[in-house]
Coordinates of N, CA and C in Angstrom, one line a residue:
M11 N 0.8 -1.2 0.0 CA 0.0 0.0 0.0 C 0.9 1.3 0.0
V12 N 1.9 1.3 0.8 CA 2.8 2.4 0.9 C 3.5 2.6 -0.4
R13 N 4.0 1.5 -1.0 CA 4.6 1.6 -2.3 C 3.7 2.1 -3.4
T14 N 2.5 1.7 -3.4 CA 1.5 2.1 -4.4 C 1.2 3.6 -4.2
T15 N 1.1 4.1 -2.9 CA 0.8 5.5 -2.7 C 2.0 6.3 -3.1
F16 N 3.3 5.8 -2.8 CA 4.5 6.5 -3.2 C 4.6 6.5 -4.8
G17 N 4.2 5.4 -5.4 CA 4.3 5.3 -6.8 C 3.3 6.3 -7.5
V18 N 2.1 6.4 -7.0 CA 1.1 7.3 -7.5 C 1.6 8.8 -7.3
A19 N 2.1 9.0 -6.1 CA 2.6 10.4 -5.8 C 3.7 10.8 -6.7
F20 N 4.6 9.8 -7.0 CA 5.8 10.0 -7.9 C 5.3 10.3 -9.3
L21 N 4.4 9.5 -9.8 CA 3.8 9.7 -11.1 C 3.1 11.0 -11.2
L22 N 2.4 11.4 -10.2 CA 1.7 12.7 -10.2 C 2.7 13.8 -10.2
F23 N 3.8 13.7 -9.5 CA 4.8 14.7 -9.5 C 5.5 14.9 -10.9
I24 N 5.8 13.7 -11.5 CA 6.4 13.7 -12.8 C 5.4 14.4 -13.8
S25 N 4.1 14.0 -13.7 CA 3.2 14.6 -14.7 C 3.0 16.1 -14.5
I26 N 3.0 16.6 -13.3 CA 2.9 18.0 -13.0 C 4.2 18.7 -13.5
S27 N 5.4 18.1 -13.3 CA 6.6 18.7 -13.7 C 6.7 18.8 -15.3
L28 N 6.2 17.7 -15.9 CA 6.2 17.7 -17.4 C 5.2 18.8 -17.9
A29 N 4.1 18.9 -17.3 CA 3.1 19.9 -17.7 C 3.6 21.3 -17.5
L30 N 4.3 21.5 -16.4 CA 4.8 22.9 -16.2 C 5.9 23.2 -17.2
G31 N 6.8 22.2 -17.5 CA 7.8 22.3 -18.5 C 7.2 22.6 -19.8
Q32 N 6.2 21.9 -20.2 CA 5.5 22.1 -21.5 C 4.9 23.4 -21.6
E33 N 4.3 23.9 -20.4 CA 3.7 25.3 -20.4 C 4.8 26.3 -20.6
K34 N 5.9 26.1 -20.0 CA 7.0 27.1 -20.2 C 7.5 27.0 -21.6
L35 N 7.7 25.8 -22.1 CA 8.1 25.7 -23.5 C 7.1 26.3 -24.5
S36 N 5.8 26.2 -24.3 CA 4.9 26.7 -25.2 C 4.8 28.3 -25.0
A37 N 5.1 28.8 -23.8 CA 5.2 30.2 -23.7 C 6.4 30.8 -24.4
E38 N 7.5 30.1 -24.3 CA 8.7 30.5 -25.0 C 8.5 30.4 -26.5
S39 N 7.8 29.4 -26.9 CA 7.5 29.2 -28.4 C 6.6 30.3 -28.9
A40 N 5.6 30.6 -28.1 CA 4.7 31.7 -28.5 C 5.4 33.0 -28.5
S41 N 6.3 33.2 -27.6 CA 7.1 34.5 -27.6 C 8.0 34.6 -28.8
A42 N 8.7 33.5 -29.1 CA 9.6 33.5 -30.3 C 8.8 33.7 -31.6
N43 N 7.6 33.0 -31.7 CA 6.8 33.2 -32.9 C 6.3 34.6 -33.0
L44 N 5.9 35.2 -31.9 CA 5.4 36.6 -31.9 C 6.5 37.5 -32.4
Q45 N 7.7 37.3 -31.9 CA 8.8 38.2 -32.3 C 9.2 38.0 -33.8
K46 N 9.2 36.7 -34.2 CA 9.5 36.4 -35.6 C 8.5 37.0 -36.6
N47 N 7.2 36.8 -36.2 CA 6.1 37.3 -37.0 C 6.1 38.9 -37.1
F48 N 6.4 39.5 -35.9 CA 6.5 40.9 -35.9 C 7.6 41.5 -36.8
A49 N 8.8 40.9 -36.8 CA 9.9 41.4 -37.6 C 9.5 41.2 -39.1
S50 N 8.9 40.1 -39.4 CA 8.4 39.8 -40.8 C 7.4 40.9 -41.2
A51 N 6.4 41.1 -40.4 CA 5.4 42.1 -40.7 C 6.0 43.5 -40.8
Y52 N 7.0 43.8 -40.0 CA 7.6 45.2 -40.1 C 8.3 45.3 -41.5
N53 N 9.0 44.3 -41.9 CA 9.8 44.4 -43.1 C 8.8 44.3 -44.4
R54 N 7.6 43.8 -44.2 CA 6.6 43.9 -45.3 C 5.8 45.2 -45.2
G55 N 6.0 45.9 -44.1 CA 5.2 47.2 -44.0 C 3.7 46.9 -43.6
D56 N 3.5 45.8 -43.0 CA 2.1 45.4 -42.6 C 1.7 45.9 -41.3
L57 N 1.2 47.1 -41.3 CA 0.8 47.8 -40.0 C -0.2 47.1 -39.2
D58 N -1.2 46.5 -39.8 CA -2.2 45.7 -39.1 C -1.6 44.6 -38.3
A59 N -0.7 43.8 -39.0 CA 0.0 42.7 -38.3 C 0.9 43.2 -37.2
M60 N 1.6 44.3 -37.4 CA 2.5 44.8 -36.4 C 1.7 45.2 -35.2
A61 N 0.6 45.9 -35.4 CA -0.3 46.4 -34.3 C -0.9 45.2 -33.5
A62 N -1.2 44.1 -34.3 CA -1.9 43.0 -33.7 C -1.0 42.3 -32.7
A63 N 0.3 42.5 -32.7 CA 1.2 41.9 -31.7 C 1.0 42.5 -30.3
F64 N 0.4 43.7 -30.3 CA 0.2 44.4 -29.0 C -1.2 44.2 -28.5
D65 N -1.3 44.2 -27.2 CA -2.6 44.1 -26.5 C -3.4 45.4 -26.8
E66 N -4.7 45.4 -26.8 CA -5.5 46.6 -27.0 C -5.1 47.8 -26.2
N67 N -4.7 47.5 -24.9 CA -4.4 48.6 -24.0 C -2.9 48.7 -23.7
A68 N -2.0 48.2 -24.6 CA -0.6 48.2 -24.4 C 0.0 49.6 -24.4
I69 N 1.2 49.6 -23.8 CA 1.9 50.9 -23.7 C 3.3 50.6 -24.4
R70 N 3.7 51.6 -25.3 CA 5.0 51.5 -26.0 C 5.7 52.8 -25.7
V71 N 6.9 52.7 -25.2 CA 7.8 53.8 -24.9 C 9.0 53.8 -25.8
T72 N 9.2 54.9 -26.6 CA 10.2 54.9 -27.6 C 10.9 56.3 -27.4
P73 N 12.0 56.5 -28.1 CA 12.7 57.8 -28.1 C 11.7 58.9 -28.8
G74 N 10.7 58.4 -29.5 CA 9.8 59.3 -30.2 C 8.6 59.6 -29.3
G75 N 8.4 59.0 -28.2 CA 7.3 59.3 -27.4 C 6.7 58.1 -26.7
I76 N 5.6 58.3 -26.0 CA 4.8 57.3 -25.3 C 3.5 57.1 -26.0
F77 N 3.2 55.8 -26.4 CA 2.0 55.5 -27.1 C 1.2 54.5 -26.3
Q78 N 0.0 54.8 -26.1 CA -0.9 54.0 -25.3 C -2.1 53.5 -26.2
G79 N -2.3 52.2 -26.2 CA -3.3 51.6 -27.0 C -2.9 51.2 -28.3
R80 N -3.5 50.2 -28.9 CA -3.1 49.6 -30.1 C -3.2 50.6 -31.3
D81 N -4.2 51.4 -31.3 CA -4.3 52.4 -32.4 C -3.1 53.4 -32.4
A82 N -2.8 53.9 -31.2 CA -1.6 54.8 -31.1 C -0.3 54.1 -31.5
I83 N -0.2 52.9 -31.1 CA 1.0 52.1 -31.4 C 1.1 51.9 -32.9
R84 N 0.0 51.6 -33.5 CA -0.1 51.4 -35.0 C 0.4 52.7 -35.7
R85 N -0.1 53.8 -35.2 CA 0.3 55.1 -35.8 C 1.8 55.4 -35.7
S86 N 2.4 55.0 -34.5 CA 3.8 55.1 -34.3 C 4.6 54.3 -35.3
F87 N 4.2 53.1 -35.6 CA 4.9 52.3 -36.6 C 4.7 52.9 -38.0
Q88 N 3.6 53.5 -38.3 CA 3.3 54.1 -39.6 C 4.3 55.3 -39.8
E89 N 4.6 56.0 -38.7 CA 5.6 57.1 -38.8 C 7.0 56.6 -39.0
A90 N 7.3 55.5 -38.3 CA 8.6 54.8 -38.5 C 8.8 54.4 -40.0
L91 N 7.8 53.8 -40.5 CA 7.9 53.4 -41.9 C 8.0 54.6 -42.9
K92 N 7.3 55.7 -42.5 CA 7.4 56.9 -43.4 C 8.8 57.4 -43.5
I93 N 9.6 57.4 -42.4 CA 11.0 57.9 -42.4 C 11.9 56.9 -43.1
G94 N 11.4 55.7 -43.5 CA 12.2 54.8 -44.3 C 13.0 53.8 -43.4
L95 N 12.6 53.5 -42.2 CA 13.3 52.5 -41.4 C 13.0 51.2 -42.1
H96 N 14.1 50.4 -42.4 CA 13.9 49.1 -43.1 C 15.0 48.1 -42.6
D97 N 14.9 46.9 -43.1 CA 15.8 45.8 -42.7 C 15.8 45.6 -41.2
Y98 N 14.7 45.6 -40.6 CA 14.5 45.5 -39.1 C 14.8 44.0 -38.7
S99 N 15.6 43.9 -37.7 CA 15.7 42.6 -37.1 C 15.9 42.7 -35.6
V100 N 15.7 41.7 -34.9 CA 15.7 41.7 -33.4 C 16.3 40.4 -32.9
R101 N 17.0 40.5 -31.8 CA 17.6 39.3 -31.2 C 17.3 39.4 -29.7
R102 N 16.6 38.4 -29.2 CA 16.4 38.3 -27.8 C 17.7 37.8 -27.1
V103 N 18.0 38.5 -26.0 CA 19.2 38.1 -25.2 C 18.7 37.4 -23.9
I104 N 17.6 37.9 -23.4 CA 17.1 37.3 -22.2 C 15.6 37.1 -22.4
S105 N 15.1 35.9 -22.0 CA 13.7 35.7 -22.0 C 13.4 34.8 -20.7
R106 N 12.4 35.3 -19.9 CA 12.1 34.5 -18.8 C 10.6 34.7 -18.5
S107 N 10.0 33.6 -17.9 CA 8.6 33.6 -17.5 C 8.5 33.8 -16.0
Q108 N 7.5 34.5 -15.7 CA 7.1 34.7 -14.3 C 5.6 34.8 -14.2
A109 N 5.0 33.9 -13.5 CA 3.5 33.8 -13.4 C 3.0 33.7 -14.8
S110 N 2.1 34.5 -15.2 CA 1.6 34.4 -16.6 C 2.2 35.5 -17.5
F111 N 3.3 36.0 -17.1 CA 4.0 37.0 -17.9 C 5.3 36.4 -18.5
I112 N 5.7 37.0 -19.6 CA 7.0 36.7 -20.2 C 7.8 38.0 -20.4
L113 N 9.0 38.1 -19.9 CA 9.9 39.3 -20.1 C 10.9 38.9 -21.1
N114 N 11.0 39.7 -22.2 CA 12.0 39.6 -23.2 C 12.8 40.9 -23.2
V115 N 14.2 40.7 -23.3 CA 15.1 41.8 -23.4 C 16.1 41.5 -24.5
G116 N 16.4 42.5 -25.3 CA 17.3 42.2 -26.4 C 17.7 43.4 -27.2
E117 N 18.2 43.1 -28.4 CA 18.8 44.1 -29.2 C 18.0 44.2 -30.6
W118 N 17.9 45.3 -31.2 CA 17.3 45.5 -32.5 C 18.3 46.2 -33.4
Q119 N 18.1 46.1 -34.7 CA 18.8 46.9 -35.6 C 18.0 47.1 -36.9
A120 N 18.3 48.2 -37.5 CA 17.5 48.5 -38.8 C 18.4 49.6 -39.5
K121 N 17.9 50.0 -40.6 CA 18.5 51.1 -41.4 C 17.5 52.1 -41.9
V122 N 18.1 53.3 -42.0 CA 17.3 54.4 -42.7 C 18.3 54.7 -43.9
G123 N 17.8 54.4 -45.1 CA 18.7 54.5 -46.2 C 19.8 53.5 -46.0
D124 N 21.1 54.0 -46.1 CA 22.2 53.1 -45.8 C 22.8 53.2 -44.4
Q125 N 22.2 54.1 -43.6 CA 22.6 54.4 -42.3 C 22.1 53.4 -41.3
P126 N 23.0 52.6 -40.7 CA 22.5 51.6 -39.7 C 22.1 52.3 -38.3
F127 N 21.1 51.7 -37.7 CA 20.7 52.1 -36.4 C 20.6 50.8 -35.6
R128 N 20.8 51.0 -34.3 CA 20.6 49.8 -33.4 C 20.2 50.3 -32.0
G129 N 19.7 49.4 -31.2 CA 19.3 49.8 -29.9 C 18.9 48.5 -29.1
Y130 N 18.2 48.8 -28.0 CA 17.8 47.8 -27.1 C 16.3 47.9 -26.8
Y131 N 15.7 46.8 -26.4 CA 14.3 46.8 -26.0 C 14.0 45.9 -24.9
S132 N 12.9 46.1 -24.2 CA 12.4 45.2 -23.2 C 10.9 45.1 -23.5
A133 N 10.3 43.9 -23.4 CA 8.9 43.8 -23.7 C 8.3 42.8 -22.6
I134 N 7.2 43.1 -22.2 CA 6.4 42.2 -21.3 C 5.2 41.7 -22.1
L135 N 5.1 40.4 -22.1 CA 4.0 39.7 -22.8 C 3.1 39.0 -21.9
A136 N 1.9 38.9 -22.2 CA 0.9 38.2 -21.4 C -0.1 37.5 -22.3
G137 N -0.7 36.5 -21.8 CA -1.7 35.8 -22.5 C -1.4 34.3 -22.5
E138 N -2.1 33.6 -23.4 CA -1.9 32.1 -23.5 C -1.9 31.7 -24.9
G139 N -1.0 30.8 -25.2 CA -0.9 30.2 -26.5 C -0.8 31.3 -27.6
H140 N -1.7 31.1 -28.6 CA -1.6 32.0 -29.8 C -2.1 33.4 -29.5
E141 N -2.7 33.6 -28.3 CA -3.2 34.9 -27.9 C -2.2 35.7 -27.1
T142 N -0.9 35.3 -27.1 CA 0.1 36.1 -26.4 C 0.3 37.4 -27.1
R143 N 0.3 38.5 -26.3 CA 0.4 39.8 -26.9 C 1.4 40.6 -26.0
I144 N 2.0 41.7 -26.6 CA 2.8 42.6 -25.9 C 1.9 43.5 -25.1
I145 N 2.2 43.6 -23.8 CA 1.4 44.6 -23.0 C 2.2 45.8 -22.7
E146 N 3.5 45.7 -22.7 CA 4.4 46.9 -22.5 C 5.7 46.7 -23.2
E147 N 6.2 47.7 -23.9 CA 7.5 47.6 -24.6 C 8.2 49.0 -24.4
M148 N 9.5 48.9 -24.2 CA 10.3 50.0 -24.1 C 11.5 49.8 -25.1
V149 N 11.7 50.9 -25.9 CA 12.7 50.8 -27.0 C 13.7 51.9 -26.8
S150 N 15.0 51.7 -27.0 CA 16.0 52.7 -26.9 C 16.9 52.7 -28.2
I151 N 17.5 53.8 -28.5 CA 18.5 53.8 -29.5 C 19.9 53.8 -28.9
A152 N 20.8 53.0 -29.3 CA 22.1 52.9 -28.8 C 22.9 54.2 -29.1
A153 N 23.7 54.6 -28.2 CA 24.6 55.8 -28.5 C 25.6 55.4 -29.6
P154 N 26.0 56.3 -30.5 CA 26.9 56.0 -31.5 C 28.3 55.7 -30.9

């Protein structure tokens, strides 16, 4: 009886550990997909897809200002595309989950004409599965 109880408890522990590991993996996967899809949308100039990466009430802080809400964030990207920012890419350096949030920190780079620009970002994501969205993002430009 004791062995059976121990065995059931052990199997339950393993199942929970695997489920938590799978949940973390799927959060990481959703975060990586969101980032990849956003960069692709940016380089296509797809404002709707770029804005869709953000929660309806998200906040985005950039050297150009503070933008609150998906519509304001969409307009900020429209302005960036107007000045000719292109060849955008991003590289996550740190990604960690805490509770139902994901924190990503990394580097970005792009060009205006032939002039390269680069900087850093942090983003907090929330949600589940394919519904993961950015709820807050801060972007900086690196000093030359």
